Coordinates of C-alpha atoms in Angstrom, one line a residue:
Chain A
M1 CA -77.7 93.0 6.5
N2 CA -75.3 90.4 7.6
R3 CA -75.3 89.2 11.1
R4 CA -71.7 90.1 12.0
L5 CA -72.1 93.6 10.7
G6 CA -75.2 93.9 12.9
E7 CA -73.3 92.7 15.9
T8 CA -70.4 95.1 15.2
L9 CA -72.8 98.0 15.1
A10 CA -74.5 96.9 18.3
I11 CA -71.1 96.7 20.0
L12 CA -70.4 100.2 18.8
A13 CA -73.7 101.4 20.1
L14 CA -72.9 100.0 23.5
A15 CA -69.4 101.5 23.3
L16 CA -71.0 104.9 23.1
A17 CA -74.0 104.3 25.4
I18 CA -72.1 103.2 28.5
P19 CA -69.4 105.8 28.4
S20 CA -72.2 108.3 27.9
L21 CA -73.1 107.7 31.5
F22 CA -69.7 108.9 32.5
V23 CA -69.9 111.9 30.2
L24 CA -73.1 112.8 32.0
L25 CA -71.2 112.3 35.3
A26 CA -68.8 114.9 34.0
S27 CA -71.8 117.2 33.6
K28 CA -71.6 117.3 29.8
N29 CA -74.1 116.5 27.1
P30 CA -73.3 113.1 25.5
V31 CA -74.8 114.0 22.1
A32 CA -72.8 117.2 21.9
T33 CA -69.7 115.3 23.2
W34 CA -69.8 112.6 20.5
A35 CA -70.6 115.2 17.9
T36 CA -67.4 117.1 18.9
L37 CA -65.4 113.8 18.9
L38 CA -66.6 112.8 15.4
S39 CA -66.5 116.2 13.8
Y40 CA -62.8 116.7 14.9
T41 CA -61.6 113.2 14.1
L42 CA -63.5 112.5 10.9
G43 CA -64.5 116.0 9.9
T44 CA -61.2 117.9 9.9
W45 CA -58.1 117.0 7.9
H46 CA -55.8 117.5 10.8
G47 CA -57.9 115.3 13.1
F48 CA -58.1 112.5 10.6
S49 CA -54.4 112.6 9.9
E50 CA -53.9 112.1 13.7
V51 CA -56.3 109.2 13.6
L52 CA -54.2 107.6 10.9
V53 CA -51.0 108.3 13.0
N54 CA -52.6 106.4 15.9
A55 CA -54.0 103.7 13.7
T56 CA -50.6 102.8 12.4
P57 CA -49.1 101.3 15.6
L58 CA -52.6 100.0 16.6
T59 CA -52.7 98.0 13.3
L60 CA -49.3 96.5 13.8
L61 CA -49.9 95.6 17.5
G62 CA -53.4 94.4 16.7
L63 CA -52.1 92.1 14.0
G64 CA -49.6 90.7 16.6
V65 CA -52.4 90.0 19.0
V66 CA -54.4 88.3 16.3
V67 CA -51.5 85.9 15.3
A68 CA -51.0 84.8 18.9
F69 CA -54.7 84.8 19.8
R70 CA -55.5 82.5 16.9
A71 CA -53.2 79.9 18.5
G72 CA -54.9 80.5 21.9
I73 CA -52.0 82.5 23.3
F74 CA -52.7 85.9 24.9
N75 CA -50.0 88.4 24.1
I76 CA -50.8 91.4 26.2
G77 CA -47.3 92.6 26.4
G78 CA -47.3 94.5 23.1
D79 CA -46.1 97.6 24.9
G80 CA -42.9 95.9 26.2
Q81 CA -42.2 94.3 22.8
L82 CA -42.7 97.6 21.1
I83 CA -40.1 99.2 23.4
C84 CA -37.6 96.4 22.9
G85 CA -37.9 96.7 19.1
A86 CA -37.4 100.4 19.3
V87 CA -34.4 100.1 21.7
L88 CA -32.7 97.5 19.6
A89 CA -33.3 99.4 16.3
V90 CA -31.9 102.7 17.8
A91 CA -29.0 100.9 19.5
L92 CA -27.9 99.4 16.2
A93 CA -29.0 102.3 14.0
G94 CA -25.3 103.1 13.4
F95 CA -25.0 99.9 11.3
A96 CA -28.1 100.7 9.3
A97 CA -27.3 104.4 8.6
P98 CA -24.4 103.8 6.1
L99 CA -26.5 101.5 4.0
G100 CA -28.2 104.4 2.1
P101 CA -31.7 103.5 0.9
L102 CA -31.4 100.1 2.4
G103 CA -30.9 101.6 5.8
L104 CA -34.6 102.1 6.5
P105 CA -35.7 98.5 5.8
V106 CA -32.8 97.3 7.9
F107 CA -33.8 99.7 10.7
L108 CA -37.4 98.3 10.6
L109 CA -36.2 94.7 10.5
L110 CA -34.1 95.4 13.6
G111 CA -37.2 96.6 15.3
F112 CA -39.0 93.4 14.3
A113 CA -36.1 91.4 15.6
G114 CA -36.1 93.1 19.0
G115 CA -39.7 92.4 19.6
A116 CA -39.5 88.9 18.1
A117 CA -36.7 87.9 20.5
I118 CA -38.9 88.8 23.5
G119 CA -41.9 87.2 22.0
A120 CA -40.0 84.0 21.2
L121 CA -38.7 83.9 24.7
V122 CA -42.3 84.2 26.1
G123 CA -43.4 81.4 23.7
W124 CA -40.5 79.2 24.8
L125 CA -41.2 79.8 28.5
R126 CA -44.8 78.8 27.9
A127 CA -44.0 75.8 25.8
R128 CA -41.1 74.5 27.9
F129 CA -42.2 75.4 31.4
G130 CA -45.9 76.1 31.1
A131 CA -45.3 79.7 32.4
N132 CA -48.5 81.7 31.9
E133 CA -47.9 84.1 29.0
I134 CA -50.3 86.7 30.3
I135 CA -48.3 87.3 33.5
V136 CA -44.9 86.9 31.7
T137 CA -45.7 89.4 29.0
I138 CA -47.1 91.9 31.5
M139 CA -44.0 91.5 33.8
L140 CA -41.8 92.0 30.7
N141 CA -43.7 95.3 30.0
Y142 CA -42.4 96.7 33.3
V143 CA -38.9 95.3 32.6
A144 CA -38.8 96.8 29.2
L145 CA -39.9 100.2 30.6
Q146 CA -37.0 100.1 33.0
I147 CA -34.6 99.2 30.2
L148 CA -35.9 102.2 28.3
T149 CA -35.5 104.6 31.1
W150 CA -31.9 103.3 31.7
V151 CA -30.6 103.3 28.1
I152 CA -31.7 106.9 27.5
R153 CA -29.9 108.0 30.6
G154 CA -27.0 105.6 30.0
P155 CA -25.5 103.9 27.0
L156 CA -27.8 105.4 24.3
Q157 CA -28.0 108.9 25.8
E158 CA -27.7 112.0 23.5
P159 CA -24.0 113.2 23.1
M160 CA -24.5 116.2 25.4
R161 CA -25.5 113.9 28.2
I162 CA -28.0 116.4 29.5
F163 CA -31.5 115.3 28.5
P164 CA -33.0 111.8 29.2
R165 CA -33.3 110.9 25.5
S166 CA -31.2 109.0 22.9
Y167 CA -29.2 110.4 20.0
R168 CA -31.2 111.1 16.8
I169 CA -31.1 108.4 14.2
A170 CA -29.7 109.4 10.7
D171 CA -31.9 111.2 8.2
N172 CA -32.0 108.3 5.8
L173 CA -33.7 106.1 8.4
F174 CA -36.7 108.4 8.7
L175 CA -40.0 107.3 7.3
P176 CA -41.0 110.3 5.1
T177 CA -43.9 112.5 6.1
L178 CA -46.8 112.2 3.8
V179 CA -48.3 115.7 4.0
D180 CA -46.5 119.0 4.9
G181 CA -47.5 120.3 8.3
A182 CA -49.0 117.0 9.6
R183 CA -47.3 114.2 11.5
L184 CA -48.8 111.6 9.1
H185 CA -45.9 109.4 7.8
A186 CA -45.2 106.5 5.6
G187 CA -45.5 104.0 8.5
L188 CA -49.1 103.8 7.4
F189 CA -48.0 101.8 4.3
V190 CA -45.8 99.6 6.5
A191 CA -48.9 98.8 8.5
L192 CA -50.9 98.0 5.4
A193 CA -48.2 95.8 4.0
A194 CA -48.0 94.0 7.3
T195 CA -51.8 93.5 7.1
I196 CA -51.5 91.8 3.8
A197 CA -48.6 89.7 4.9
V198 CA -50.3 88.5 8.1
Y199 CA -53.5 87.8 6.1
L200 CA -51.6 85.6 3.7
L201 CA -49.7 83.9 6.6
V202 CA -52.9 83.2 8.6
R203 CA -55.2 82.2 5.7
H204 CA -53.0 80.7 3.1
T205 CA -50.1 78.9 4.7
A206 CA -49.6 75.6 6.6
F207 CA -48.4 77.7 9.6
G208 CA -51.7 79.6 9.6
F209 CA -53.6 76.3 9.7
R210 CA -51.4 75.0 12.6
L211 CA -52.2 78.2 14.5
D212 CA -55.9 77.6 14.1
V213 CA -55.6 73.9 15.1
L214 CA -53.7 74.9 18.2
G215 CA -56.2 77.6 19.1
R216 CA -59.4 75.6 18.5
N217 CA -58.4 72.2 19.6
A218 CA -55.0 72.0 21.3
P219 CA -55.3 68.4 22.4
A220 CA -55.8 67.4 18.7
A221 CA -52.6 69.1 17.6
P222 CA -50.2 66.2 18.1
F223 CA -52.5 63.9 16.2
A224 CA -52.3 66.3 13.2
G225 CA -48.5 66.1 13.5
I226 CA -48.3 69.6 14.9
S227 CA -45.7 70.4 17.6
A228 CA -47.7 72.7 19.9
G229 CA -44.5 74.0 21.5
R230 CA -43.0 74.9 18.1
V231 CA -46.1 76.7 16.9
A232 CA -46.4 78.6 20.2
V233 CA -42.8 79.8 19.9
L234 CA -43.2 80.8 16.3
A235 CA -46.6 82.5 16.9
M236 CA -45.2 84.5 19.7
L237 CA -42.1 85.3 17.6
V238 CA -44.3 86.8 14.9
S239 CA -46.6 88.5 17.4
G240 CA -43.7 90.1 19.3
G241 CA -42.0 90.9 16.0
L242 CA -45.0 92.9 14.8
A243 CA -45.0 94.9 18.1
G244 CA -41.3 95.5 17.7
L245 CA -41.8 96.6 14.1
A246 CA -44.4 99.1 15.5
G247 CA -41.7 100.4 17.8
A248 CA -39.2 101.0 15.0
V249 CA -42.0 102.6 12.9
E250 CA -42.9 105.0 15.7
I251 CA -39.2 106.0 16.0
A252 CA -38.6 106.3 12.2
G253 CA -41.9 108.1 11.5
L254 CA -42.5 110.3 14.6
H255 CA -39.8 110.6 17.3
Q256 CA -36.4 110.0 15.6
K257 CA -35.1 109.2 19.0
L258 CA -35.9 107.3 22.1
E259 CA -37.4 109.2 25.0
D260 CA -39.6 108.6 28.1
N261 CA -43.2 108.0 27.2
F262 CA -42.5 107.6 23.4
A263 CA -44.5 104.4 23.6
A264 CA -48.1 105.7 24.1
G265 CA -49.4 102.5 25.7
Y266 CA -51.2 100.9 22.8
G267 CA -50.8 97.3 24.1
L268 CA -54.2 96.9 25.8
A269 CA -56.0 98.8 23.1
A270 CA -54.5 96.4 20.6
I271 CA -56.5 93.6 22.3
A272 CA -59.7 95.4 21.8
V273 CA -58.7 96.0 18.2
A274 CA -58.0 92.3 17.6
L275 CA -61.4 91.3 19.2
M276 CA -63.3 93.9 17.2
A277 CA -61.7 92.6 14.0
R278 CA -62.9 89.1 15.1
L279 CA -59.3 87.9 14.8
N280 CA -59.4 88.4 11.0
P281 CA -56.2 90.3 9.9
A282 CA -58.1 91.9 7.0
F283 CA -60.4 93.8 9.5
V284 CA -57.6 94.9 11.8
P285 CA -56.8 98.2 10.0
L286 CA -60.5 99.1 10.2
A287 CA -60.7 98.3 13.9
A288 CA -57.5 100.2 14.4
L289 CA -59.0 103.2 12.7
L290 CA -62.0 103.0 15.0
F291 CA -59.7 103.0 18.1
G292 CA -57.6 105.7 16.6
V293 CA -60.8 107.8 16.5
F294 CA -61.4 107.1 20.2
E295 CA -57.8 107.8 21.1
V296 CA -57.6 111.1 19.2
G297 CA -61.2 112.0 20.1
A298 CA -60.5 111.5 23.9
G299 CA -57.6 114.0 23.5
V300 CA -59.9 116.6 21.9
L301 CA -62.6 116.1 24.5
Q302 CA -60.1 116.7 27.2
R303 CA -58.8 119.9 25.5
Q304 CA -62.2 121.3 24.4
L305 CA -64.7 120.1 27.0
A306 CA -62.4 119.2 29.9
I307 CA -63.7 115.6 29.9
P308 CA -60.9 113.5 31.5
F309 CA -58.8 111.6 28.9
P310 CA -59.2 108.2 30.7
L311 CA -62.7 108.0 29.1
V312 CA -60.9 106.3 26.3
W313 CA -60.0 103.3 28.5
I314 CA -63.7 103.1 29.7
I315 CA -64.7 102.9 26.0
Q316 CA -62.1 100.2 25.3
G317 CA -63.1 98.1 28.3
T318 CA -66.8 98.5 27.3
V319 CA -66.0 97.3 23.8
I320 CA -64.3 94.1 25.1
L321 CA -67.1 93.3 27.5
A322 CA -69.7 94.0 24.8
W323 CA -67.8 91.8 22.4
L324 CA -68.0 89.0 25.0
A325 CA -71.7 89.4 25.4
F326 CA -72.3 89.2 21.7
D327 CA -69.9 86.3 21.3
W328 CA -72.1 84.6 23.8
S329 CA -75.3 85.4 21.9
A330 CA -73.7 84.1 18.7
R331 CA -72.7 80.8 20.4
R332 CA -76.2 80.5 21.8
A333 CA -77.8 81.1 18.4
R334 CA -75.5 78.4 17.0
A335 CA -76.4 76.0 19.8
V336 CA -80.1 76.6 19.2
A337 CA -79.8 76.0 15.5
A338 CA -77.8 72.8 15.9
Chain B
M1 CA -23.5 94.9 64.8
T2 CA -26.2 97.3 65.9
M3 CA -26.1 98.8 62.4
D4 CA -26.8 95.4 61.0
L5 CA -29.8 94.9 63.3
V6 CA -31.2 98.3 62.3
L7 CA -30.9 97.4 58.7
W8 CA -32.5 94.0 59.0
T9 CA -35.3 95.3 61.2
G10 CA -36.0 98.0 58.6
L11 CA -35.9 95.5 55.7
L12 CA -38.1 92.9 57.3
A13 CA -40.6 95.4 58.6
A14 CA -40.9 97.1 55.2
G15 CA -41.1 93.7 53.5
V16 CA -44.1 92.7 55.6
R17 CA -45.7 96.1 54.9
L18 CA -45.1 96.0 51.2
A19 CA -46.3 92.4 50.8
M20 CA -49.9 92.9 52.0
S21 CA -51.5 94.7 49.1
I22 CA -50.4 91.8 46.8
G23 CA -51.1 89.3 49.5
I24 CA -54.7 90.3 50.2
A25 CA -55.5 90.4 46.5
A26 CA -53.8 87.0 46.0
L27 CA -55.9 85.4 48.8
G28 CA -59.0 86.4 46.9
E29 CA -57.7 85.2 43.6
A30 CA -56.7 81.9 45.2
I31 CA -60.3 81.3 46.4
S32 CA -61.7 82.3 43.1
Q33 CA -59.4 80.0 41.2
R34 CA -60.0 77.1 43.6
A35 CA -63.6 77.4 42.7
G36 CA -62.7 77.3 39.0
V37 CA -62.8 80.9 38.0
L38 CA -59.7 82.6 36.8
N39 CA -59.8 86.3 37.1
V40 CA -56.8 88.0 35.4
G41 CA -58.6 91.4 35.9
I42 CA -57.6 91.9 39.5
E43 CA -55.1 94.6 38.4
G44 CA -58.1 96.6 37.3
I45 CA -60.1 95.8 40.5
M46 CA -57.1 96.8 42.6
L47 CA -57.0 100.2 40.8
M48 CA -60.7 100.7 41.6
G49 CA -60.1 99.6 45.2
A50 CA -57.3 102.1 45.5
F51 CA -59.5 104.9 44.1
L52 CA -62.6 104.0 46.1
G53 CA -60.5 103.5 49.2
V54 CA -59.2 107.0 49.0
F55 CA -62.5 108.4 47.9
G56 CA -64.4 106.7 50.7
A57 CA -61.8 107.6 53.3
V58 CA -62.0 111.3 52.3
T59 CA -65.8 111.2 52.1
T60 CA -66.4 109.5 55.5
G61 CA -63.3 111.0 57.2
S62 CA -62.1 107.5 58.2
P63 CA -59.9 105.0 56.5
W64 CA -62.4 102.3 57.5
G65 CA -65.0 104.1 55.3
G66 CA -62.5 103.7 52.5
V67 CA -62.2 100.0 53.2
V68 CA -66.0 99.6 53.0
F69 CA -66.1 101.5 49.7
A70 CA -63.2 99.4 48.3
L71 CA -64.8 96.1 49.4
A72 CA -68.1 97.0 47.8
G73 CA -66.6 98.2 44.5
G74 CA -64.4 95.2 44.3
A75 CA -67.3 92.9 45.0
A76 CA -69.3 94.6 42.3
M77 CA -66.5 94.1 39.7
G78 CA -66.2 90.5 40.9
A79 CA -69.9 90.0 40.4
M80 CA -69.5 91.5 36.9
H81 CA -66.7 89.0 36.1
G82 CA -69.1 86.3 37.5
F83 CA -71.9 87.4 35.3
F84 CA -69.9 87.2 32.1
T85 CA -67.9 84.1 32.9
I86 CA -70.4 82.0 34.9
T87 CA -73.8 83.1 33.5
L88 CA -72.8 83.9 30.0
R89 CA -69.9 81.4 30.0
A90 CA -67.7 83.9 28.3
D91 CA -63.9 83.5 28.0
Q92 CA -62.5 84.2 31.5
I93 CA -59.2 85.6 30.2
V94 CA -60.8 88.0 27.7
C95 CA -63.2 89.2 30.4
G96 CA -60.3 89.7 32.8
I97 CA -58.4 91.8 30.3
G98 CA -61.6 93.9 29.8
L99 CA -61.7 94.5 33.6
V100 CA -58.1 95.6 33.6
I101 CA -58.8 98.3 31.1
L102 CA -62.1 99.2 32.6
G103 CA -60.6 99.5 36.1
L104 CA -57.8 101.7 34.8
G105 CA -60.3 103.9 33.0
L106 CA -62.9 104.2 35.7
S107 CA -60.4 104.8 38.5
S108 CA -58.5 107.5 36.6
F109 CA -61.6 109.1 35.2
L110 CA -63.5 109.3 38.5
F111 CA -60.4 110.4 40.3
R112 CA -59.9 113.4 37.9
L113 CA -63.6 114.3 38.3
T114 CA -63.5 114.2 42.1
L115 CA -60.3 114.3 44.2
G116 CA -58.0 115.1 41.4
R117 CA -58.9 118.7 41.3
G118 CA -57.4 119.8 44.5
Q119 CA -55.1 118.9 47.4
V120 CA -56.9 116.6 49.9
R121 CA -55.6 115.0 53.0
V122 CA -56.3 111.3 52.9
P123 CA -57.0 109.5 56.2
T124 CA -54.6 106.5 56.3
F125 CA -53.7 103.5 58.3
R126 CA -50.7 104.1 60.5
A127 CA -48.3 101.7 62.2
L128 CA -49.6 100.6 65.6
D129 CA -47.6 101.2 68.7
L130 CA -48.2 98.3 71.1
G131 CA -45.9 99.7 73.8
W132 CA -43.3 97.3 75.1
L133 CA -44.1 94.7 72.4
T134 CA -43.2 97.1 69.7
D135 CA -40.0 98.0 71.5
I136 CA -38.6 94.4 71.4
P137 CA -35.6 94.6 69.1
L138 CA -36.1 93.2 65.6
I139 CA -39.4 91.2 66.4
G140 CA -41.1 94.3 67.8
P141 CA -41.2 96.5 64.7
V142 CA -41.6 93.5 62.3
L143 CA -44.4 91.8 64.1
F144 CA -46.0 94.3 66.4
G145 CA -45.4 97.6 64.7
Q146 CA -47.4 97.2 61.5
N147 CA -50.7 98.9 60.5
I148 CA -53.9 97.1 61.5
L149 CA -54.7 95.8 58.0
V150 CA -51.5 93.6 58.1
Y151 CA -53.1 91.7 61.0
V152 CA -56.4 91.6 59.2
A153 CA -54.6 90.0 56.2
V154 CA -52.9 87.4 58.4
A155 CA -56.2 86.6 60.1
L156 CA -57.9 86.4 56.7
A157 CA -55.3 83.9 55.5
L158 CA -55.7 81.7 58.6
A159 CA -59.5 81.9 58.3
L160 CA -59.5 81.0 54.6
A161 CA -57.1 78.2 55.1
W162 CA -59.4 76.8 57.8
I163 CA -62.5 77.3 55.6
M164 CA -60.9 75.6 52.6
R165 CA -59.7 72.7 54.6
R166 CA -62.2 72.1 57.3
T167 CA -65.6 73.3 56.3
A168 CA -68.3 72.1 53.9
L169 CA -68.2 75.5 52.1
G170 CA -64.4 75.0 51.4
L171 CA -64.9 71.5 50.2
E172 CA -67.7 72.6 47.8
W173 CA -65.6 75.5 46.5
R174 CA -62.8 73.0 45.8
A175 CA -65.1 70.6 44.2
C176 CA -66.4 73.3 41.8
G177 CA -62.8 73.9 40.7
E178 CA -61.9 70.2 40.3
N179 CA -64.9 68.5 38.9
P180 CA -68.0 70.7 38.7
S181 CA -70.2 68.1 37.1
A182 CA -69.5 65.6 39.9
A183 CA -70.1 68.4 42.4
E184 CA -73.5 69.2 40.9
A185 CA -74.4 65.5 40.9
A186 CA -73.6 65.5 44.6
G187 CA -76.0 68.4 45.2
V188 CA -73.5 71.3 45.2
P189 CA -75.0 74.5 43.8
V190 CA -72.0 75.0 41.5
I191 CA -73.2 78.3 40.0
A192 CA -73.9 79.9 43.4
R193 CA -70.6 78.7 44.8
R194 CA -68.6 80.0 41.9
Y195 CA -70.4 83.4 42.2
Q196 CA -69.6 83.5 45.9
A197 CA -65.9 82.8 45.3
V198 CA -65.5 85.3 42.4
I199 CA -67.3 88.0 44.4
L200 CA -65.2 87.4 47.4
G201 CA -62.1 87.4 45.2
G202 CA -63.2 90.8 43.8
A203 CA -63.8 92.3 47.2
L204 CA -60.4 91.2 48.4
A205 CA -58.7 92.6 45.3
G206 CA -60.5 95.9 46.1
L207 CA -59.2 95.7 49.6
G208 CA -55.7 95.0 48.3
G209 CA -55.9 98.1 46.2
A210 CA -57.2 100.1 49.2
Y211 CA -54.3 98.9 51.2
L212 CA -51.9 100.1 48.6
A213 CA -53.5 103.6 48.6
M214 CA -54.1 103.9 52.4
A215 CA -51.4 101.9 54.1
Q216 CA -48.5 101.9 51.6
I217 CA -48.4 104.9 49.3
N218 CA -50.9 107.1 51.2
A219 CA -52.3 108.7 48.1
F220 CA -54.1 107.7 44.9
V221 CA -52.0 108.0 41.7
E222 CA -53.3 106.9 38.3
N223 CA -52.2 103.4 37.3
M224 CA -50.6 103.0 40.8
V225 CA -50.9 99.2 40.9
V226 CA -48.2 98.8 38.2
G227 CA -48.5 95.1 37.8
R228 CA -49.1 94.1 41.4
G229 CA -52.4 92.5 40.3
F230 CA -50.5 90.2 38.0
I231 CA -47.8 89.5 40.6
A232 CA -50.7 88.5 42.9
I233 CA -51.8 85.9 40.3
A234 CA -48.2 84.6 40.2
C235 CA -48.3 84.4 44.0
V236 CA -51.3 82.1 43.7
V237 CA -49.3 79.7 41.5
F238 CA -46.2 80.1 43.7
G239 CA -48.3 79.4 46.9
R240 CA -49.9 76.4 45.3
W241 CA -53.5 77.8 45.8
H242 CA -53.2 77.4 49.5
P243 CA -54.1 80.6 51.5
L244 CA -51.0 80.4 53.8
G245 CA -48.7 79.5 50.9
V246 CA -50.1 82.4 48.9
L247 CA -49.5 84.9 51.7
G248 CA -46.0 83.5 52.1
A249 CA -45.3 84.0 48.4
A250 CA -46.6 87.6 48.7
L251 CA -44.2 88.1 51.6
G252 CA -41.4 87.0 49.3
F253 CA -42.4 89.8 46.9
G254 CA -42.7 92.3 49.7
L255 CA -39.2 91.5 50.8
A256 CA -37.9 91.7 47.2
E257 CA -39.5 95.1 46.9
A258 CA -38.1 96.3 50.2
A259 CA -34.7 94.9 49.3
Q260 CA -34.6 96.5 45.9
I261 CA -35.4 100.0 47.3
R262 CA -32.4 99.5 49.7
L263 CA -30.1 98.1 47.1
Q264 CA -30.6 101.2 45.0
T265 CA -28.9 103.3 47.7
W266 CA -26.3 100.7 48.6
Y267 CA -25.1 100.3 45.1
P268 CA -25.3 103.8 43.5
D269 CA -23.0 102.7 40.7
V270 CA -25.5 100.2 39.4
P271 CA -28.3 101.9 37.4
Y272 CA -31.4 101.9 39.7
Q273 CA -33.6 100.6 36.9
F274 CA -32.0 97.1 37.3
F275 CA -33.2 97.0 40.9
V276 CA -36.7 98.2 40.1
M277 CA -37.0 95.3 37.6
L278 CA -36.2 92.7 40.3
P279 CA -39.7 91.9 41.6
Y280 CA -41.0 91.6 38.0
L281 CA -38.2 89.2 37.1
L282 CA -38.8 87.3 40.3
A283 CA -42.4 86.8 39.2
I284 CA -41.3 85.4 35.9
M285 CA -38.8 83.1 37.6
A286 CA -41.4 81.8 40.0
L287 CA -43.7 81.0 37.1
V288 CA -41.0 79.3 35.1
F289 CA -39.9 77.0 38.0
L290 CA -43.3 76.3 39.5
A291 CA -45.9 76.7 36.8
R292 CA -46.5 73.0 36.2
S293 CA -48.1 72.3 39.4
A294 CA -50.3 69.3 40.4
A295 CA -52.2 71.8 42.6
L296 CA -53.7 73.5 39.6
P297 CA -57.5 73.2 39.9
R298 CA -58.5 70.9 37.1
A299 CA -61.6 72.8 35.9
L300 CA -59.9 76.2 36.2
G301 CA -60.9 78.5 33.3
K302 CA -63.6 76.1 32.1
P303 CA -67.2 77.3 32.0
F304 CA -69.8 75.1 33.7
T305 CA -73.0 74.1 32.0
R306 CA -75.7 72.6 34.2
G307 CA -76.6 69.0 33.6
S308 CA -73.5 68.5 31.4
A309 CA -72.3 65.4 33.2

């Protein structure tokens, strides 16, 4: 068995073992709890379709984290960029709607543009002023949230002006549902297409190479003729764009309108997804599937066993710390071999 | 004229009160960074501190019990950050992000298992009344009408400023953040000093969270820190890693918060969301204009390997 697969399985084991302590604290049997989680999420069609619904934005956001992270940039503002993408797409949906079948791609591109604008801004502030992107992206999450709560009570509010939500986008901008009676929608294919695109970008283009140089040895970048600032801006542009695309996909596939809490807070989970995928775009959908299982599973544990939903964040945090521990053991093994 | 005085008194007094949860956490972060360990996870530690503060206060019947719980929990999370970043030499930023999520999860989960099930009265810290001192116009309510933790925070900032500047411990902490190899060669126990700093930083982040829950909002609400942990990190940059500067920066944010709440009622025609954004935008501006600082500890974020010099 290859070493990386072994490590991944060990991380998974820890991701279940440590949260098990908290399941015990909630006076529930961990074995029965995980059995309930797995049998619903992987054993029922409805559960699995919900896993895929969650894995779709997690894949897009996770890809965004991967692109930035490879260049040594921490984009933890996926939530804010997702909101900005969705807000821009809905605000300009009136221009996309008359375009017939082209309307949907334009709508999705608008989402990408909204997130990309914020991402590029963050990249520029970092490159030009040295402003720490972690704090800037987190601060922008809160700014974006305020913009959302304003637009759905102000300029983009539904025509009756009663409810805090936007007007509905036109029917031709919907991502079609894949199965009758389930929420699963064609956004899944958008996420898979983005995976292939990001894989090619990272592995087979000069830009992908520049990302890696910047991430692994930033001081060497100028000697390789690489402008660190330019790469940082472009990396954040793509990273934010993918998050914005996720926002447009969530609207076109699930909500059809902006509303409070439409963004489910995938930004931090996306970091865990990217780490679990070892920053390889090809593995991001698999990792997203795993975290989709946790997300949907935590919901069912809350409903059926009254185990508090925040267990899912304990699992995510454990995965990140376990990943770090194994990253250390891998580095140590390399150091010993060398 | 008297109306103006009432307004200014209210604004300044509230500004001081709202500054301290960020300020206390930022003081801890400053020490930790000075010793070379960046902890971006204080948002999560503050959440744990907020929960443990309320839980401890309810359990012991005294807000001071809550303070003890929060300090201990924060120190434990700081030690965890130390274990990963100092002993395992793991990436400090990734570990910090892990702590943010873990703190969010633990505090919300444990709250729902314990206090979240019913209505409880939380013992809190109230504003002191120092008699005639508190009655002085303007100065009284601002300086002498605060809760006791405000004075603890100011004393802490003064003490830390003195320690960093005038004691061997402070010098050694700074050396660990500037040039750990040279410090080790000079006989400084780098690993131990860094552990101390990161544990102290965690404990103070916990206290900052407890302040928020027991002297500001007077309840625990899930995810109640809403970015203050990250604003605290911005304060460290803004205050140039100096304890008094850091507390001053936090005061700026406290005033911004107090002002934005008042602006909402003064300008009802402007959507209130634009005022709520202000402190967050201020943090971005502060970073943009002051990020490239000569005061940045040179070895910040870099793991230390013994005998690497």
